[in-house]
Amino acid sequence: MSHPARRPADPGSDEHGVAQAPVVRLVAAPPAGASGNDQVGAGVDPGTYRGVFRRHAAGVTVVTLDGPSGPVGFTATSVASLSLEPPLISLSVSSVSSSWPALLHADTVVVHLLSDGQDDTAQRFAAKGVDRFAPPTRWTRLPTGEPVLTETAAWVRARLEHRIVTGDHRLLVARVLQAHVEDDDARPLIYHNGRYGTLTVDDRP
């Protein structure tokens, strides 16, 4: 890899009204035989945990959806292919994300897979307090109404089916309804150790 330098909550719902959608709350069980003083598997401090996963290279995506006040979008590196039959994807979003209220009530999302050279797009959709859809962002709407970026090599449109409360994030599971590939040869944009980069292909036998 090479690098360039909220409606009020219903009873029983959480503060974000998650009971509006299918919910599973994940509770971790201690390892078999573990005592209350056993530190093995007790977890790590956030700094160490973050430091480890800075070394995990992840593909960069921009997720867009139609919100109550217009288009909503954000950069995500947590998107993953979850199932082939049926075609499902997953992504996680912080419970304090500004995009969460829109995601809570949205029916569908569009996930764009960014390519090498789209660092600016990734940074724009990760920035706070800006209009992410203002120029130079180029976008339009699909016939089904969702906002879609016009300069991405591939994207999928998916229907949100599950919103799962887990830790300080919400895990979303969505069923892919439509897939589009514009450029099969585009190199992916990857995020690693705080920087954007791409793949360097080794053609040696």
Coordinates of N, CA, C and O in Angstrom, one line a residue, residues 15-152:
E15 N -32.5 6.5 24.1 CA -32.7 7.9 23.9 C -32.7 8.3 22.5 O -33.1 9.4 22.1
H16 N -32.4 7.4 21.6 CA -32.5 7.7 20.2 C -33.7 7.1 19.5 O -33.9 7.2 18.3
G17 N -34.6 6.5 20.3 CA -35.8 5.9 19.8 C -35.6 4.7 18.9 O -36.3 4.4 18.0
V18 N -34.6 3.9 19.3 CA -34.2 2.8 18.5 C -35.3 1.7 18.4 O -35.3 1.0 17.4
A19 N -36.3 1.7 19.3 CA -37.3 0.7 19.3 C -38.2 0.9 18.1 O -39.1 0.1 17.8
Q20 N -38.0 2.0 17.3 CA -38.8 2.2 16.0 C -38.4 1.1 15.0 O -39.1 0.9 14.0
A21 N -37.3 0.4 15.2 CA -36.8 -0.6 14.2 C -36.4 -1.9 15.0 O -36.3 -1.9 16.2
P22 N -36.3 -3.0 14.2 CA -35.8 -4.2 14.9 C -34.5 -4.0 15.6 O -33.6 -3.4 15.1
V23 N -34.5 -4.4 16.9 CA -33.3 -4.1 17.7 C -32.9 -5.4 18.4 O -33.6 -6.2 18.9
V24 N -31.6 -5.5 18.5 CA -31.0 -6.6 19.3 C -29.9 -5.9 20.2 O -29.2 -5.0 19.7
R25 N -29.9 -6.2 21.4 CA -28.9 -5.6 22.3 C -27.9 -6.7 22.6 O -28.2 -7.8 23.1
L26 N -26.7 -6.5 22.3 CA -25.6 -7.4 22.4 C -25.0 -7.3 23.8 O -24.5 -6.2 24.2
V27 N -24.9 -8.4 24.5 CA -24.3 -8.4 25.9 C -23.2 -9.4 25.9 O -23.4 -10.6 25.6
A28 N -22.0 -9.0 26.3 CA -20.9 -9.9 26.3 C -20.9 -10.8 27.5 O -21.1 -10.3 28.6
A29 N -20.7 -12.0 27.4 CA -20.6 -12.9 28.5 C -19.1 -13.2 28.8 O -18.3 -13.2 27.9
P30 N -18.8 -13.3 30.1 CA -17.4 -13.6 30.5 C -17.0 -15.0 30.0 O -17.8 -15.9 29.9
P31 N -15.7 -15.1 29.7 CA -15.2 -16.5 29.3 C -15.5 -17.5 30.4 O -15.5 -17.2 31.6
A32 N -15.7 -18.7 29.9 CA -16.0 -19.8 30.9 C -14.8 -20.0 31.9 O -13.7 -20.0 31.5
G33 N -15.2 -20.0 33.2 CA -14.2 -20.2 34.2 C -13.5 -18.9 34.6 O -12.7 -18.9 35.5
A34 N -13.9 -17.8 34.1 CA -13.3 -16.5 34.4 C -13.8 -16.0 35.8 O -15.0 -16.1 36.0
S35 N -13.0 -15.5 36.6 CA -13.4 -15.0 37.9 C -13.5 -13.5 37.8 O -13.1 -12.9 36.8
G36 N -14.1 -12.9 38.8 CA -14.3 -11.4 38.8 C -13.0 -10.7 38.8 O -13.0 -9.5 38.4
N37 N -12.0 -11.3 39.2 CA -10.7 -10.6 39.2 C -9.8 -11.0 38.0 O -8.7 -10.5 37.9
D38 N -10.3 -11.8 37.2 CA -9.5 -12.3 36.0 C -9.5 -11.1 35.0 O -10.5 -10.7 34.5
Q39 N -8.3 -10.7 34.7 CA -8.1 -9.6 33.8 C -8.0 -10.0 32.4 O -8.1 -9.2 31.5
V40 N -7.9 -11.3 32.2 CA -7.8 -11.8 30.8 C -9.2 -11.6 30.2 O -10.2 -12.1 30.7
G41 N -9.3 -10.9 29.0 CA -10.5 -10.7 28.3 C -11.3 -9.6 28.9 O -12.5 -9.4 28.6
A42 N -10.7 -8.8 29.9 CA -11.5 -7.8 30.5 C -11.6 -6.5 29.7 O -12.3 -5.6 30.0
G43 N -10.9 -6.5 28.6 CA -10.9 -5.4 27.7 C -9.6 -4.6 27.8 O -8.8 -4.8 28.6
V44 N -9.5 -3.6 26.9 CA -8.3 -2.7 26.9 C -8.8 -1.3 26.9 O -9.9 -1.0 26.7
D45 N -7.9 -0.4 27.2 CA -8.2 1.0 27.2 C -8.4 1.5 25.8 O -7.8 0.9 24.9
P46 N -9.3 2.5 25.6 CA -9.6 3.0 24.3 C -8.3 3.4 23.4 O -8.3 3.2 22.2
G47 N -7.3 4.0 24.1 CA -6.2 4.4 23.4 C -5.4 3.2 22.7 O -5.0 3.3 21.6
T48 N -5.2 2.2 23.5 CA -4.6 1.0 23.0 C -5.4 0.3 21.9 O -4.8 -0.1 20.8
Y49 N -6.7 0.2 22.1 CA -7.6 -0.4 21.1 C -7.5 0.4 19.8 O -7.4 -0.2 18.7
R50 N -7.6 1.7 19.9 CA -7.5 2.5 18.7 C -6.2 2.4 18.0 O -6.1 2.4 16.8
G51 N -5.1 2.3 18.8 CA -3.8 2.2 18.2 C -3.6 0.9 17.4 O -3.0 0.9 16.4
V52 N -4.2 -0.2 17.9 CA -4.1 -1.4 17.2 C -4.8 -1.3 15.9 O -4.3 -1.7 14.8
F53 N -6.0 -0.8 15.9 CA -6.8 -0.8 14.6 C -6.4 0.3 13.7 O -6.9 0.3 12.5
R54 N -5.5 1.2 14.1 CA -4.9 2.2 13.1 C -4.1 1.4 12.1 O -3.8 1.9 11.0
R55 N -3.7 0.2 12.5 CA -2.8 -0.6 11.6 C -3.6 -1.5 10.7 O -3.1 -2.3 10.0
H56 N -5.0 -1.4 10.8 CA -5.8 -2.3 10.0 C -6.3 -1.4 8.8 O -7.0 -0.4 9.0
A57 N -5.9 -1.8 7.6 CA -6.2 -1.0 6.4 C -7.7 -1.3 6.1 O -8.2 -2.5 6.1
A58 N -8.5 -0.3 5.8 CA -9.9 -0.4 5.5 C -10.3 0.4 4.3 O -9.8 1.5 4.0
G59 N -11.2 -0.2 3.5 CA -11.7 0.6 2.3 C -12.5 1.7 2.8 O -13.2 1.7 3.8
V60 N -12.5 2.8 2.0 CA -13.2 4.0 2.3 C -14.5 4.2 1.5 O -14.5 4.0 0.3
T61 N -15.6 4.5 2.2 CA -16.9 4.7 1.5 C -17.5 6.0 1.9 O -17.2 6.5 3.0
V62 N -18.4 6.4 1.1 CA -19.3 7.5 1.5 C -20.7 7.0 1.4 O -21.2 6.4 0.4
V63 N -21.5 7.1 2.6 CA -22.9 6.7 2.7 C -23.8 7.9 2.5 O -23.6 8.9 3.2
T64 N -24.7 7.8 1.6 CA -25.7 8.9 1.5 C -27.1 8.4 1.6 O -27.4 7.2 1.4
L65 N -28.0 9.3 2.1 CA -29.4 9.0 2.3 C -30.2 10.3 2.2 O -29.7 11.4 2.3
D66 N -31.5 10.1 2.1 CA -32.4 11.3 2.1 C -32.9 11.6 3.5 O -33.6 10.7 4.1
G67 N -32.5 12.7 4.1 CA -32.9 13.1 5.4 C -34.2 13.9 5.4 O -34.6 14.4 4.4
P68 N -34.7 14.3 6.6 CA -35.9 15.1 6.7 C -35.7 16.5 6.2 O -36.6 17.1 5.7
S69 N -34.4 17.0 6.2 CA -34.2 18.3 5.7 C -33.3 18.4 4.5 O -32.7 19.4 4.1
G70 N -33.2 17.2 3.8 CA -32.3 17.2 2.6 C -31.4 16.0 2.6 O -31.4 15.2 3.5
P71 N -30.4 16.0 1.7 CA -29.5 14.9 1.6 C -28.5 14.9 2.8 O -28.1 15.9 3.4
V72 N -28.2 13.7 3.3 CA -27.3 13.4 4.4 C -26.2 12.5 3.9 O -26.5 11.6 3.1
G73 N -25.0 12.7 4.3 CA -23.9 11.8 3.9 C -22.7 11.9 4.9 O -22.5 12.8 5.6
F74 N -22.0 10.8 4.9 CA -20.9 10.7 5.8 C -19.9 9.7 5.3 O -20.2 8.7 4.6
T75 N -18.6 9.8 5.7 CA -17.6 8.9 5.3 C -17.6 7.7 6.3 O -17.7 7.9 7.5
A76 N -17.4 6.5 5.8 CA -17.4 5.3 6.7 C -16.3 4.4 6.2 O -16.2 4.1 5.0
T77 N -15.6 3.8 7.1 CA -14.6 2.7 6.8 C -15.0 1.4 7.4 O -14.3 0.5 7.4
S78 N -16.3 1.4 8.0 CA -16.8 0.2 8.6 C -17.7 -0.7 7.8 O -18.2 -1.7 8.2
V79 N -17.9 -0.3 6.5 CA -18.8 -1.0 5.6 C -18.2 -2.4 5.3 O -17.0 -2.5 5.0
A80 N -19.0 -3.4 5.3 CA -18.5 -4.8 5.0 C -19.6 -5.6 4.3 O -20.8 -5.4 4.6
S81 N -19.2 -6.5 3.4 CA -20.1 -7.4 2.8 C -20.4 -8.5 3.8 O -19.5 -9.1 4.4
L82 N -21.7 -8.7 4.1 CA -22.1 -9.6 5.2 C -22.6 -10.9 4.7 O -22.4 -11.9 5.4
S83 N -23.4 -10.9 3.6 CA -24.0 -12.1 3.1 C -24.2 -12.0 1.6 O -24.4 -10.9 1.1
L84 N -24.1 -13.2 1.0 CA -24.3 -13.2 -0.5 C -25.8 -13.5 -0.8 O -26.4 -13.0 -1.7
E85 N -26.3 -14.5 -0.1 CA -27.7 -14.9 -0.3 C -28.4 -14.9 1.1 O -28.3 -15.8 1.8
P86 N -29.2 -13.9 1.4 CA -29.5 -12.7 0.6 C -28.3 -11.7 0.6 O -27.5 -11.8 1.5
P87 N -28.2 -10.8 -0.4 CA -27.1 -9.9 -0.4 C -27.3 -8.8 0.7 O -28.2 -8.0 0.7
L88 N -26.4 -8.9 1.7 CA -26.5 -8.0 2.9 C -25.1 -7.3 3.1 O -24.1 -7.9 2.8
I89 N -25.2 -6.1 3.5 CA -24.0 -5.3 4.0 C -24.2 -4.9 5.4 O -25.4 -4.8 5.9
S90 N -23.1 -4.5 6.1 CA -23.2 -4.0 7.4 C -22.3 -2.7 7.5 O -21.4 -2.6 6.8
L91 N -22.7 -1.9 8.4 CA -21.9 -0.7 8.8 C -22.2 -0.3 10.2 O -23.3 -0.5 10.7
S92 N -21.2 0.4 10.8 CA -21.4 0.8 12.2 C -21.3 2.3 12.2 O -20.5 2.9 11.5
V93 N -22.1 2.9 13.1 CA -22.2 4.4 13.2 C -22.2 4.7 14.7 O -22.9 4.1 15.5
S94 N -21.4 5.7 15.1 CA -21.4 6.2 16.5 C -22.8 6.6 16.9 O -23.5 7.3 16.2
S95 N -23.2 6.3 18.2 CA -24.5 6.7 18.7 C -24.6 8.2 18.8 O -25.7 8.7 18.9
V96 N -23.5 8.9 18.8 CA -23.6 10.4 18.9 C -23.3 11.0 17.5 O -23.2 12.3 17.4
S97 N -23.3 10.3 16.4 CA -23.1 10.8 15.1 C -24.2 11.7 14.7 O -25.4 11.4 15.0
S98 N -23.9 12.8 14.0 CA -24.9 13.7 13.6 C -25.8 13.1 12.5 O -26.9 13.6 12.2
S99 N -25.4 12.0 11.9 CA -26.1 11.3 10.9 C -27.1 10.3 11.5 O -28.0 9.8 10.7
W100 N -26.9 9.9 12.7 CA -27.7 8.9 13.3 C -29.2 9.1 13.3 O -30.0 8.3 12.9
P101 N -29.7 10.4 13.6 CA -31.2 10.6 13.6 C -31.8 10.3 12.2 O -32.9 9.8 12.1
A102 N -31.1 10.7 11.2 CA -31.5 10.4 9.8 C -31.5 9.0 9.5 O -32.5 8.4 8.9
L103 N -30.5 8.3 9.9 CA -30.4 6.8 9.7 C -31.4 6.1 10.4 O -31.9 5.0 10.0
L104 N -31.8 6.6 11.6 CA -32.9 5.9 12.4 C -34.2 5.8 11.6 O -34.9 4.8 11.7
H105 N -34.5 6.8 10.9 CA -35.8 6.9 10.2 C -35.7 6.6 8.7 O -36.8 6.5 8.0
A106 N -34.5 6.5 8.2 CA -34.4 6.2 6.7 C -34.8 4.8 6.3 O -34.7 3.9 7.1
D107 N -35.2 4.7 5.1 CA -35.6 3.4 4.6 C -34.4 2.8 3.8 O -34.1 1.6 3.9
T108 N -33.7 3.6 3.0 CA -32.6 3.1 2.2 C -31.4 4.0 2.3 O -31.5 5.2 2.7
V109 N -30.2 3.5 1.9 CA -29.0 4.3 1.8 C -28.3 3.9 0.5 O -28.6 2.8 -0.1
V110 N -27.4 4.7 0.1 CA -26.5 4.4 -1.0 C -25.0 4.4 -0.5 O -24.6 5.4 0.2
V111 N -24.3 3.4 -0.7 CA -22.9 3.2 -0.3 C -22.0 3.3 -1.5 O -22.1 2.5 -2.4
H112 N -21.2 4.4 -1.5 CA -20.3 4.6 -2.6 C -18.9 4.1 -2.2 O -18.3 4.5 -1.1
L113 N -18.3 3.3 -3.0 CA -16.9 2.8 -2.8 C -15.9 3.8 -3.5 O -15.9 3.9 -4.7
L114 N -15.2 4.5 -2.7 CA -14.3 5.5 -3.2 C -13.0 4.9 -3.9 O -12.6 3.8 -3.5
S115 N -12.5 5.7 -4.8 CA -11.3 5.2 -5.5 C -10.1 6.1 -5.2 O -10.2 7.2 -4.6
D116 N -8.9 5.6 -5.5 CA -7.7 6.3 -5.3 C -7.8 7.7 -5.9 O -8.3 7.9 -7.1
G117 N -7.4 8.7 -5.2 CA -7.5 10.1 -5.7 C -8.7 10.8 -5.2 O -8.9 12.0 -5.4
Q118 N -9.6 10.1 -4.5 CA -10.8 10.8 -3.9 C -10.7 11.1 -2.4 O -11.7 11.1 -1.7
D119 N -9.5 11.4 -2.0 CA -9.2 11.8 -0.6 C -10.1 13.0 -0.3 O -10.6 13.1 0.9
D120 N -10.2 14.0 -1.2 CA -10.9 15.2 -0.9 C -12.4 14.9 -0.6 O -13.0 15.5 0.3
T121 N -13.0 13.9 -1.3 CA -14.3 13.5 -1.1 C -14.5 12.9 0.3 O -15.4 13.2 1.0
A122 N -13.6 12.0 0.6 CA -13.6 11.4 1.9 C -13.5 12.4 3.1 O -14.2 12.3 4.1
Q123 N -12.6 13.3 2.9 CA -12.4 14.3 3.9 C -13.6 15.3 4.0 O -14.0 15.7 5.1
R124 N -14.2 15.6 2.9 CA -15.3 16.5 2.9 C -16.5 15.9 3.6 O -17.2 16.5 4.4
F125 N -16.7 14.6 3.4 CA -17.9 14.0 4.0 C -17.6 13.5 5.5 O -18.5 13.0 6.1
A126 N -16.4 13.7 5.9 CA -16.0 13.5 7.3 C -16.0 14.8 8.1 O -15.9 14.7 9.3
A127 N -15.9 15.9 7.4 CA -15.8 17.2 8.1 C -17.1 17.6 8.8 O -18.2 17.3 8.4
K128 N -17.0 18.3 9.9 CA -18.1 18.7 10.7 C -18.5 20.2 10.4 O -17.6 21.0 10.0
G129 N -19.7 20.5 10.4 CA -20.2 21.9 10.3 C -20.1 22.4 8.9 O -20.0 23.6 8.7
V130 N -20.1 21.6 7.9 CA -20.0 22.0 6.5 C -21.2 21.4 5.7 O -21.7 20.4 6.1
D131 N -21.5 22.1 4.6 CA -22.5 21.5 3.7 C -21.8 20.5 2.8 O -21.1 20.9 1.8
R132 N -21.9 19.3 3.0 CA -21.1 18.3 2.3 C -21.5 18.1 0.9 O -20.8 17.5 0.1
F133 N -22.8 18.6 0.6 CA -23.3 18.4 -0.8 C -23.1 19.7 -1.6 O -23.6 19.7 -2.8
A134 N -22.5 20.7 -1.0 CA -22.2 21.9 -1.8 C -21.1 21.7 -2.8 O -20.3 20.7 -2.6
P135 N -20.9 22.5 -3.8 CA -19.8 22.4 -4.7 C -18.5 22.4 -3.9 O -18.4 23.1 -2.9
P136 N -17.5 21.6 -4.2 CA -17.4 20.9 -5.5 C -18.0 19.5 -5.6 O -17.8 18.8 -6.6
T137 N -18.8 19.1 -4.6 CA -19.4 17.8 -4.6 C -20.4 17.7 -5.8 O -21.2 18.6 -6.0
R138 N -20.3 16.7 -6.6 CA -21.2 16.5 -7.8 C -22.1 15.3 -7.4 O -21.6 14.2 -7.2
W139 N -23.4 15.6 -7.4 CA -24.3 14.6 -7.1 C -25.7 14.8 -7.8 O -25.9 15.9 -8.3
T140 N -26.5 13.8 -7.8 CA -27.8 13.9 -8.3 C -28.7 12.9 -7.5 O -28.3 12.5 -6.4
R141 N -29.9 12.7 -8.0 CA -30.8 11.8 -7.3 C -31.1 10.6 -8.2 O -31.3 10.7 -9.4
L142 N -31.2 9.4 -7.6 CA -31.7 8.2 -8.3 C -33.2 8.4 -8.6 O -33.8 9.1 -7.9
P143 N -33.7 7.6 -9.5 CA -35.2 7.6 -9.7 C -35.9 7.3 -8.5 O -37.1 7.7 -8.3
T144 N -35.3 6.5 -7.5 CA -36.0 6.2 -6.3 C -35.8 7.3 -5.2 O -36.3 7.1 -4.1
G145 N -35.1 8.4 -5.5 CA -35.0 9.5 -4.6 C -33.7 9.7 -3.8 O -33.5 10.8 -3.3
E146 N -32.9 8.7 -3.7 CA -31.7 8.8 -2.9 C -30.7 9.7 -3.6 O -30.5 9.6 -4.8
P147 N -29.9 10.5 -2.8 CA -28.8 11.2 -3.4 C -27.7 10.2 -3.7 O -27.4 9.3 -3.0
V148 N -27.1 10.5 -4.9 CA -26.0 9.6 -5.3 C -24.8 10.5 -5.9 O -25.1 11.4 -6.6
L149 N -23.6 10.2 -5.5 CA -22.5 10.9 -6.0 C -22.2 10.4 -7.4 O -22.3 9.3 -7.7
T150 N -21.9 11.4 -8.3 CA -21.8 11.1 -9.7 C -20.4 10.7 -10.2 O -20.2 10.3 -11.3
E151 N -19.4 10.7 -9.3 CA -18.0 10.4 -9.7 C -17.4 9.3 -8.9 O -16.3 9.4 -8.4
T152 N -18.1 8.2 -8.7 CA -17.6 7.1 -8.0 C -17.6 5.8 -8.9 O -18.5 5.7 -9.7

